[in-house]
PDB file of N, CA and C in Angstrom:
ATOM      1  N   UNK A 517      60.922 -92.664  32.774  1.00  0.00           N
ATOM      2  CA  UNK A 517      59.635 -91.704  32.843  1.00  0.00           C
ATOM      3  C   UNK A 517      59.317 -91.620  31.315  1.00  0.00           C
ATOM      4  N   UNK A 518      57.917 -91.773  30.981  1.00  0.00           N
ATOM      5  CA  UNK A 518      57.448 -91.489  29.760  1.00  0.00           C
ATOM      6  C   UNK A 518      56.769 -90.226  29.792  1.00  0.00           C
ATOM      7  N   UNK A 519      56.744 -89.524  28.599  1.00  0.00           N
ATOM      8  CA  UNK A 519      56.126 -88.219  28.430  1.00  0.00           C
ATOM      9  C   UNK A 519      55.005 -88.337  27.414  1.00  0.00           C
ATOM     10  N   UNK A 520      53.934 -87.533  27.737  1.00  0.00           N
ATOM     11  CA  UNK A 520      52.777 -87.483  27.057  1.00  0.00           C
ATOM     12  C   UNK A 520      53.113 -86.877  25.625  1.00  0.00           C
ATOM     13  N   UNK A 521      52.724 -87.483  24.553  1.00  0.00           N
ATOM     14  CA  UNK A 521      53.008 -86.865  23.248  1.00  0.00           C
ATOM     15  C   UNK A 521      51.809 -86.043  22.713  1.00  0.00           C
ATOM     16  N   UNK A 522      50.749 -86.283  23.483  1.00  0.00           N
ATOM     17  CA  UNK A 522      49.558 -85.545  23.138  1.00  0.00           C
ATOM     18  C   UNK A 522      49.333 -84.299  24.045  1.00  0.00           C
ATOM     19  N   UNK A 523      48.231 -83.523  23.746  1.00  0.00           N
ATOM     20  CA  UNK A 523      47.913 -82.349  24.557  1.00  0.00           C
ATOM     21  C   UNK A 523      47.572 -82.987  25.975  1.00  0.00           C
ATOM     22  N   UNK A 524      47.971 -82.365  27.003  1.00  0.00           N
ATOM     23  CA  UNK A 524      47.480 -82.711  28.316  1.00  0.00           C
ATOM     24  C   UNK A 524      46.287 -82.395  28.692  1.00  0.00           C
ATOM     25  N   UNK A 525      45.522 -83.011  29.360  1.00  0.00           N
ATOM     26  CA  UNK A 525      44.086 -82.628  29.942  1.00  0.00           C
ATOM     27  C   UNK A 525      44.049 -82.961  31.302  1.00  0.00           C
ATOM     28  N   UNK A 526      43.377 -82.245  32.022  1.00  0.00           N
ATOM     29  CA  UNK A 526      43.140 -82.381  33.619  1.00  0.00           C
ATOM     30  C   UNK A 526      42.426 -83.678  33.735  1.00  0.00           C
ATOM     31  N   UNK A 527      42.855 -84.219  35.015  1.00  0.00           N
ATOM     32  CA  UNK A 527      42.198 -85.516  35.331  1.00  0.00           C
ATOM     33  C   UNK A 527      40.793 -85.297  35.828  1.00  0.00           C
ATOM     34  N   UNK A 528      40.041 -86.359  36.056  1.00  0.00           N
ATOM     35  CA  UNK A 528      38.827 -86.639  36.740  1.00  0.00           C
ATOM     36  C   UNK A 528      37.838 -85.433  36.440  1.00  0.00           C
ATOM     37  N   UNK A 529      37.190 -84.884  37.513  1.00  0.00           N
ATOM     38  CA  UNK A 529      36.253 -83.860  37.258  1.00  0.00           C
ATOM     39  C   UNK A 529      36.751 -82.491  36.877  1.00  0.00           C
ATOM     40  N   UNK A 530      38.047 -82.425  36.937  1.00  0.00           N
ATOM     41  CA  UNK A 530      38.750 -81.034  36.481  1.00  0.00           C
ATOM     42  C   UNK A 530      38.579 -80.932  34.997  1.00  0.00           C
ATOM     43  N   UNK A 531      38.414 -81.904  34.213  1.00  0.00           N
ATOM     44  CA  UNK A 531      38.302 -81.851  32.825  1.00  0.00           C
ATOM     45  C   UNK A 531      36.971 -80.999  32.364  1.00  0.00           C
ATOM     46  N   UNK A 532      36.053 -81.036  33.274  1.00  0.00           N
ATOM     47  CA  UNK A 532      34.733 -80.389  32.896  1.00  0.00           C
ATOM     48  C   UNK A 532      34.691 -78.899  33.483  1.00  0.00           C
ATOM     49  N   UNK A 533      35.764 -78.472  34.322  1.00  0.00           N
ATOM     50  CA  UNK A 533      35.724 -77.172  34.950  1.00  0.00           C
ATOM     51  C   UNK A 533      36.816 -76.179  34.571  1.00  0.00           C
ATOM     52  N   UNK A 534      36.511 -75.084  34.472  1.00  0.00           N
ATOM     53  CA  UNK A 534      37.448 -74.075  34.167  1.00  0.00           C
ATOM     54  C   UNK A 534      38.301 -73.710  35.506  1.00  0.00           C
ATOM     55  N   UNK A 535      39.594 -73.847  35.269  1.00  0.00           N
ATOM     56  CA  UNK A 535      40.404 -73.623  36.496  1.00  0.00           C
ATOM     57  C   UNK A 535      41.869 -73.570  36.054  1.00  0.00           C
ATOM     58  N   UNK A 536      42.688 -73.183  37.123  1.00  0.00           N
ATOM     59  CA  UNK A 536      44.055 -73.123  36.991  1.00  0.00           C
ATOM     60  C   UNK A 536      44.874 -74.350  37.419  1.00  0.00           C
ATOM     61  N   UNK A 537      45.786 -74.719  36.758  1.00  0.00           N
ATOM     62  CA  UNK A 537      46.640 -76.020  36.941  1.00  0.00           C
ATOM     63  C   UNK A 537      48.190 -75.934  36.657  1.00  0.00           C
ATOM     64  N   UNK A 538      48.905 -76.569  37.554  1.00  0.00           N
ATOM     65  CA  UNK A 538      50.361 -76.653  37.198  1.00  0.00           C
ATOM     66  C   UNK A 538      50.623 -77.710  36.286  1.00  0.00           C
ATOM     67  N   UNK A 539      51.399 -77.378  35.212  1.00  0.00           N
ATOM     68  CA  UNK A 539      51.863 -78.258  34.260  1.00  0.00           C
ATOM     69  C   UNK A 539      53.500 -78.157  34.261  1.00  0.00           C
ATOM     70  N   UNK A 540      53.994 -79.268  33.997  1.00  0.00           N
ATOM     71  CA  UNK A 540      55.559 -79.254  33.807  1.00  0.00           C
ATOM     72  C   UNK A 540      55.901 -79.319  32.334  1.00  0.00           C
ATOM     73  N   UNK A 541      56.649 -78.333  31.816  1.00  0.00           N
ATOM     74  CA  UNK A 541      57.179 -78.244  30.517  1.00  0.00           C
ATOM     75  C   UNK A 541      58.623 -78.732  30.448  1.00  0.00           C
ATOM     76  N   UNK A 542      58.723 -79.722  29.495  1.00  0.00           N
ATOM     77  CA  UNK A 542      60.026 -80.401  29.420  1.00  0.00           C
ATOM     78  C   UNK A 542      60.684 -79.652  28.291  1.00  0.00           C
ATOM     79  N   UNK A 543      61.802 -78.983  28.642  1.00  0.00           N
ATOM     80  CA  UNK A 543      62.604 -78.117  27.635  1.00  0.00           C
ATOM     81  C   UNK A 543      63.931 -78.769  27.374  1.00  0.00           C
ATOM     82  N   UNK A 544      64.037 -79.295  26.242  1.00  0.00           N
ATOM     83  CA  UNK A 544      65.403 -80.036  25.874  1.00  0.00           C
ATOM     84  C   UNK A 544      65.796 -79.209  24.497  1.00  0.00           C
ATOM     85  N   UNK A 545      67.132 -78.841  24.406  1.00  0.00           N
ATOM     86  CA  UNK A 545      67.553 -78.274  23.275  1.00  0.00           C
ATOM     87  C   UNK A 545      68.958 -77.677  23.565  1.00  0.00           C
ATOM     88  N   UNK A 546      69.428 -76.948  22.566  1.00  0.00           N
ATOM     89  CA  UNK A 546      70.829 -76.452  22.765  1.00  0.00           C
ATOM     90  C   UNK A 546      70.818 -75.227  23.741  1.00  0.00           C
ATOM     91  N   UNK A 547      69.684 -74.510  23.829  1.00  0.00           N
ATOM     92  CA  UNK A 547      69.805 -73.368  24.564  1.00  0.00           C
ATOM     93  C   UNK A 547      69.312 -73.488  26.073  1.00  0.00           C
ATOM     94  N   UNK A 548      68.330 -74.461  26.205  1.00  0.00           N
ATOM     95  CA  UNK A 548      67.758 -74.594  27.539  1.00  0.00           C
ATOM     96  C   UNK A 548      67.476 -76.171  27.833  1.00  0.00           C
ATOM     97  N   UNK A 549      67.943 -76.657  28.786  1.00  0.00           N
ATOM     98  CA  UNK A 549      67.676 -78.073  29.239  1.00  0.00           C
ATOM     99  C   UNK A 549      67.014 -78.123  30.478  1.00  0.00           C
ATOM    100  N   UNK A 550      66.285 -79.071  30.631  1.00  0.00           N
ATOM    101  CA  UNK A 550      65.390 -79.295  31.948  1.00  0.00           C
ATOM    102  C   UNK A 550      63.978 -79.051  31.849  1.00  0.00           C
ATOM    103  N   UNK A 551      63.367 -78.816  32.919  1.00  0.00           N
ATOM    104  CA  UNK A 551      61.882 -78.627  33.019  1.00  0.00           C
ATOM    105  C   UNK A 551      61.661 -77.322  33.790  1.00  0.00           C
ATOM    106  N   UNK A 552      60.313 -76.772  33.558  1.00  0.00           N
ATOM    107  CA  UNK A 552      59.905 -75.709  34.385  1.00  0.00           C
ATOM    108  C   UNK A 552      58.453 -75.969  34.712  1.00  0.00           C
ATOM    109  N   UNK A 553      57.852 -75.474  35.696  1.00  0.00           N
ATOM    110  CA  UNK A 553      56.519 -75.474  36.231  1.00  0.00           C
ATOM    111  C   UNK A 553      55.776 -74.343  35.480  1.00  0.00           C
ATOM    112  N   UNK A 554      54.643 -74.488  34.980  1.00  0.00           N
ATOM    113  CA  UNK A 554      53.984 -73.331  34.257  1.00  0.00           C
ATOM    114  C   UNK A 554      52.442 -73.347  34.848  1.00  0.00           C
ATOM    115  N   UNK A 555      51.953 -72.338  35.233  1.00  0.00           N
ATOM    116  CA  UNK A 555      50.467 -72.296  35.687  1.00  0.00           C
ATOM    117  C   UNK A 555      49.700 -71.898  34.440  1.00  0.00           C
ATOM    118  N   UNK A 556      48.702 -72.694  34.077  1.00  0.00           N
ATOM    119  CA  UNK A 556      47.856 -72.391  32.973  1.00  0.00           C
ATOM    120  C   UNK A 556      46.448 -72.613  33.302  1.00  0.00           C
ATOM    121  N   UNK A 557      45.515 -71.997  32.559  1.00  0.00           N
ATOM    122  CA  UNK A 557      44.217 -72.064  32.709  1.00  0.00           C
ATOM    123  C   UNK A 557      43.536 -73.048  31.743  1.00  0.00           C
ATOM    124  N   UNK A 558      42.810 -74.135  32.311  1.00  0.00           N
ATOM    125  CA  UNK A 558      42.030 -74.887  31.395  1.00  0.00           C
ATOM    126  C   UNK A 558      40.802 -74.442  31.095  1.00  0.00           C
ATOM    127  N   UNK A 559      40.456 -74.536  29.686  1.00  0.00           N
ATOM    128  CA  UNK A 559      39.186 -73.966  29.211  1.00  0.00           C
ATOM    129  C   UNK A 559      38.295 -75.264  28.741  1.00  0.00           C
ATOM    130  N   UNK A 560      37.391 -75.688  29.396  1.00  0.00           N
ATOM    131  CA  UNK A 560      36.628 -76.933  29.084  1.00  0.00           C
ATOM    132  C   UNK A 560      35.953 -76.860  27.747  1.00  0.00           C
ATOM    133  N   UNK A 561      35.242 -75.686  27.416  1.00  0.00           N
ATOM    134  CA  UNK A 561      34.534 -75.601  26.357  1.00  0.00           C
ATOM    135  C   UNK A 561      35.182 -75.659  25.080  1.00  0.00           C
ATOM    136  N   UNK A 562      36.403 -75.238  24.994  1.00  0.00           N
ATOM    137  CA  UNK A 562      37.316 -75.402  23.837  1.00  0.00           C
ATOM    138  C   UNK A 562      38.433 -76.492  23.957  1.00  0.00           C
ATOM    139  N   UNK A 563      38.443 -77.034  25.208  1.00  0.00           N
ATOM    140  CA  UNK A 563      39.490 -78.134  25.542  1.00  0.00           C
ATOM    141  C   UNK A 563      40.847 -77.611  25.116  1.00  0.00           C
ATOM    142  N   UNK A 564      41.225 -76.464  25.607  1.00  0.00           N
ATOM    143  CA  UNK A 564      42.570 -75.704  25.390  1.00  0.00           C
ATOM    144  C   UNK A 564      43.098 -75.035  26.590  1.00  0.00           C
ATOM    145  N   UNK A 565      44.423 -74.915  26.563  1.00  0.00           N
ATOM    146  CA  UNK A 565      45.141 -74.331  27.556  1.00  0.00           C
ATOM    147  C   UNK A 565      45.486 -72.859  27.207  1.00  0.00           C
ATOM    148  N   UNK A 566      45.260 -71.877  28.128  1.00  0.00           N
ATOM    149  CA  UNK A 566      45.669 -70.383  27.960  1.00  0.00           C
ATOM    150  C   UNK A 566      46.338 -69.930  29.149  1.00  0.00           C
ATOM    151  N   UNK A 567      46.917 -68.722  29.041  1.00  0.00           N
ATOM    152  CA  UNK A 567      47.302 -68.034  30.284  1.00  0.00           C
ATOM    153  C   UNK A 567      46.060 -67.641  31.013  1.00  0.00           C
ATOM    154  N   UNK A 568      46.380 -67.380  32.303  1.00  0.00           N
ATOM    155  CA  UNK A 568      45.304 -67.068  33.174  1.00  0.00           C
ATOM    156  C   UNK A 568      44.475 -65.805  32.725  1.00  0.00           C
ATOM    157  N   UNK A 569      43.333 -65.617  33.123  1.00  0.00           N
ATOM    158  CA  UNK A 569      42.385 -64.599  32.812  1.00  0.00           C
ATOM    159  C   UNK A 569      42.269 -64.279  31.369  1.00  0.00           C
ATOM    160  N   UNK A 570      42.328 -65.324  30.579  1.00  0.00           N
ATOM    161  CA  UNK A 570      42.099 -65.178  29.020  1.00  0.00           C
ATOM    162  C   UNK A 570      40.775 -65.289  28.747  1.00  0.00           C
ATOM    163  N   UNK A 571      39.969 -64.229  28.820  1.00  0.00           N
ATOM    164  CA  UNK A 571      38.608 -64.278  28.500  1.00  0.00           C
ATOM    165  C   UNK A 571      38.405 -63.976  27.054  1.00  0.00           C
ATOM    166  N   UNK A 572      39.373 -63.487  26.353  1.00  0.00           N
ATOM    167  CA  UNK A 572      39.229 -63.162  24.912  1.00  0.00           C
ATOM    168  C   UNK A 572      39.153 -64.441  24.049  1.00  0.00           C
ATOM    169  N   UNK A 573      38.208 -64.594  23.227  1.00  0.00           N
ATOM    170  CA  UNK A 573      37.996 -65.931  22.489  1.00  0.00           C
ATOM    171  C   UNK A 573      39.150 -65.990  21.415  1.00  0.00           C
ATOM    172  N   UNK A 574      39.809 -65.038  21.156  1.00  0.00           N
ATOM    173  CA  UNK A 574      41.065 -65.097  20.357  1.00  0.00           C
ATOM    174  C   UNK A 574      42.453 -65.231  20.953  1.00  0.00           C
ATOM    175  N   UNK A 575      42.272 -65.544  22.302  1.00  0.00           N
ATOM    176  CA  UNK A 575      43.609 -65.692  22.990  1.00  0.00           C
ATOM    177  C   UNK A 575      44.411 -66.784  22.604  1.00  0.00           C
ATOM    178  N   UNK A 576      45.577 -66.583  22.698  1.00  0.00           N
ATOM    179  CA  UNK A 576      46.535 -67.736  22.132  1.00  0.00           C
ATOM    180  C   UNK A 576      46.560 -68.906  23.036  1.00  0.00           C
ATOM    181  N   UNK A 577      46.213 -70.033  22.343  1.00  0.00           N
ATOM    182  CA  UNK A 577      46.335 -71.353  23.150  1.00  0.00           C
ATOM    183  C   UNK A 577      47.640 -71.883  23.181  1.00  0.00           C
ATOM    184  N   UNK A 578      47.866 -72.533  24.255  1.00  0.00           N
ATOM    185  CA  UNK A 578      49.250 -73.104  24.515  1.00  0.00           C
ATOM    186  C   UNK A 578      49.280 -74.628  24.117  1.00  0.00           C
ATOM    187  N   UNK A 579      50.320 -74.997  23.221  1.00  0.00           N
ATOM    188  CA  UNK A 579      50.396 -76.449  22.907  1.00  0.00           C
ATOM    189  C   UNK A 579      51.244 -77.146  23.931  1.00  0.00           C
ATOM    190  N   UNK A 580      50.502 -78.063  24.647  1.00  0.00           N
ATOM    191  CA  UNK A 580      51.097 -78.847  25.765  1.00  0.00           C
ATOM    192  C   UNK A 580      51.540 -80.310  25.407  1.00  0.00           C
ATOM    193  N   UNK A 581      51.727 -80.428  24.129  1.00  0.00           N
ATOM    194  CA  UNK A 581      52.196 -81.675  23.665  1.00  0.00           C
ATOM    195  C   UNK A 581      53.603 -81.972  24.377  1.00  0.00           C
ATOM    196  N   UNK A 582      53.683 -83.160  24.920  1.00  0.00           N
ATOM    197  CA  UNK A 582      54.882 -83.513  25.553  1.00  0.00           C
ATOM    198  C   UNK A 582      55.056 -82.964  26.914  1.00  0.00           C
ATOM    199  N   UNK A 583      54.070 -82.264  27.572  1.00  0.00           N
ATOM    200  CA  UNK A 583      54.029 -81.812  28.817  1.00  0.00           C
ATOM    201  C   UNK A 583      53.635 -82.702  29.854  1.00  0.00           C
ATOM    202  N   UNK A 584      53.575 -82.527  31.035  1.00  0.00           N
ATOM    203  CA  UNK A 584      53.135 -83.440  32.101  1.00  0.00           C
ATOM    204  C   UNK A 584      52.330 -82.664  33.128  1.00  0.00           C
ATOM    205  N   UNK A 585      51.126 -83.252  33.371  1.00  0.00           N
ATOM    206  CA  UNK A 585      50.163 -82.674  34.290  1.00  0.00           C
ATOM    207  C   UNK A 585      50.785 -82.895  35.804  1.00  0.00           C
ATOM    208  N   UNK A 586      50.730 -81.744  36.584  1.00  0.00           N
ATOM    209  CA  UNK A 586      51.114 -81.895  37.883  1.00  0.00           C
ATOM    210  C   UNK A 586      49.878 -81.874  38.946  1.00  0.00           C
ATOM    211  N   UNK A 587      49.387 -80.783  38.907  1.00  0.00           N
ATOM    212  CA  UNK A 587      48.160 -80.704  39.961  1.00  0.00           C
ATOM    213  C   UNK A 587      47.320 -79.356  39.638  1.00  0.00           C
ATOM    214  N   UNK A 588      46.111 -79.578  40.268  1.00  0.00           N
ATOM    215  CA  UNK A 588      45.156 -78.336  40.138  1.00  0.00           C
ATOM    216  C   UNK A 588      45.605 -77.324  41.214  1.00  0.00           C
ATOM    217  N   UNK A 589      45.310 -76.084  40.875  1.00  0.00           N
ATOM    218  CA  UNK A 589      45.684 -75.055  41.951  1.00  0.00           C
ATOM    219  C   UNK A 589      44.407 -74.700  42.529  1.00  0.00           C
ATOM    220  N   UNK A 590      44.303 -74.933  43.951  1.00  0.00           N
ATOM    221  CA  UNK A 590      43.031 -74.627  44.600  1.00  0.00           C
ATOM    222  C   UNK A 590      42.701 -73.113  44.658  1.00  0.00           C
ATOM    223  N   UNK A 591      41.412 -72.830  44.761  1.00  0.00           N
ATOM    224  CA  UNK A 591      40.924 -71.497  44.895  1.00  0.00           C
ATOM    225  C   UNK A 591      41.386 -71.152  46.362  1.00  0.00           C
ATOM    226  N   UNK A 592      41.568 -69.757  46.574  1.00  0.00           N
ATOM    227  CA  UNK A 592      41.927 -69.424  47.910  1.00  0.00           C
ATOM    228  C   UNK A 592      40.801 -69.412  48.827  1.00  0.00           C
ATOM    229  N   UNK A 593      40.911 -69.580  50.163  1.00  0.00           N
ATOM    230  CA  UNK A 593      39.962 -69.572  51.097  1.00  0.00           C
ATOM    231  C   UNK A 593      39.606 -68.035  51.277  1.00  0.00           C
ATOM    232  N   UNK A 594      38.223 -67.754  51.186  1.00  0.00           N
ATOM    233  CA  UNK A 594      37.914 -66.469  51.435  1.00  0.00           C
ATOM    234  C   UNK A 594      37.117 -66.205  52.849  1.00  0.00           C
TER     235      UNK A 594
END
């Protein structure tokens, strides 16, 4: 398996839409080995990942270099 060394971006039409997505973070090191799923919000205007509900323009962006895109999280049925 090859890992993306660049920042992960959502595929297809998702790249233009603000939404929640599952990403797989690869953790390798002396303290923690393996992977974990992380839900992040894609912000198409700034092309950045943040934690959900980060409307603050100074919100901390997440570096997804080396992470893997998994899937979009669908909106719930109302």
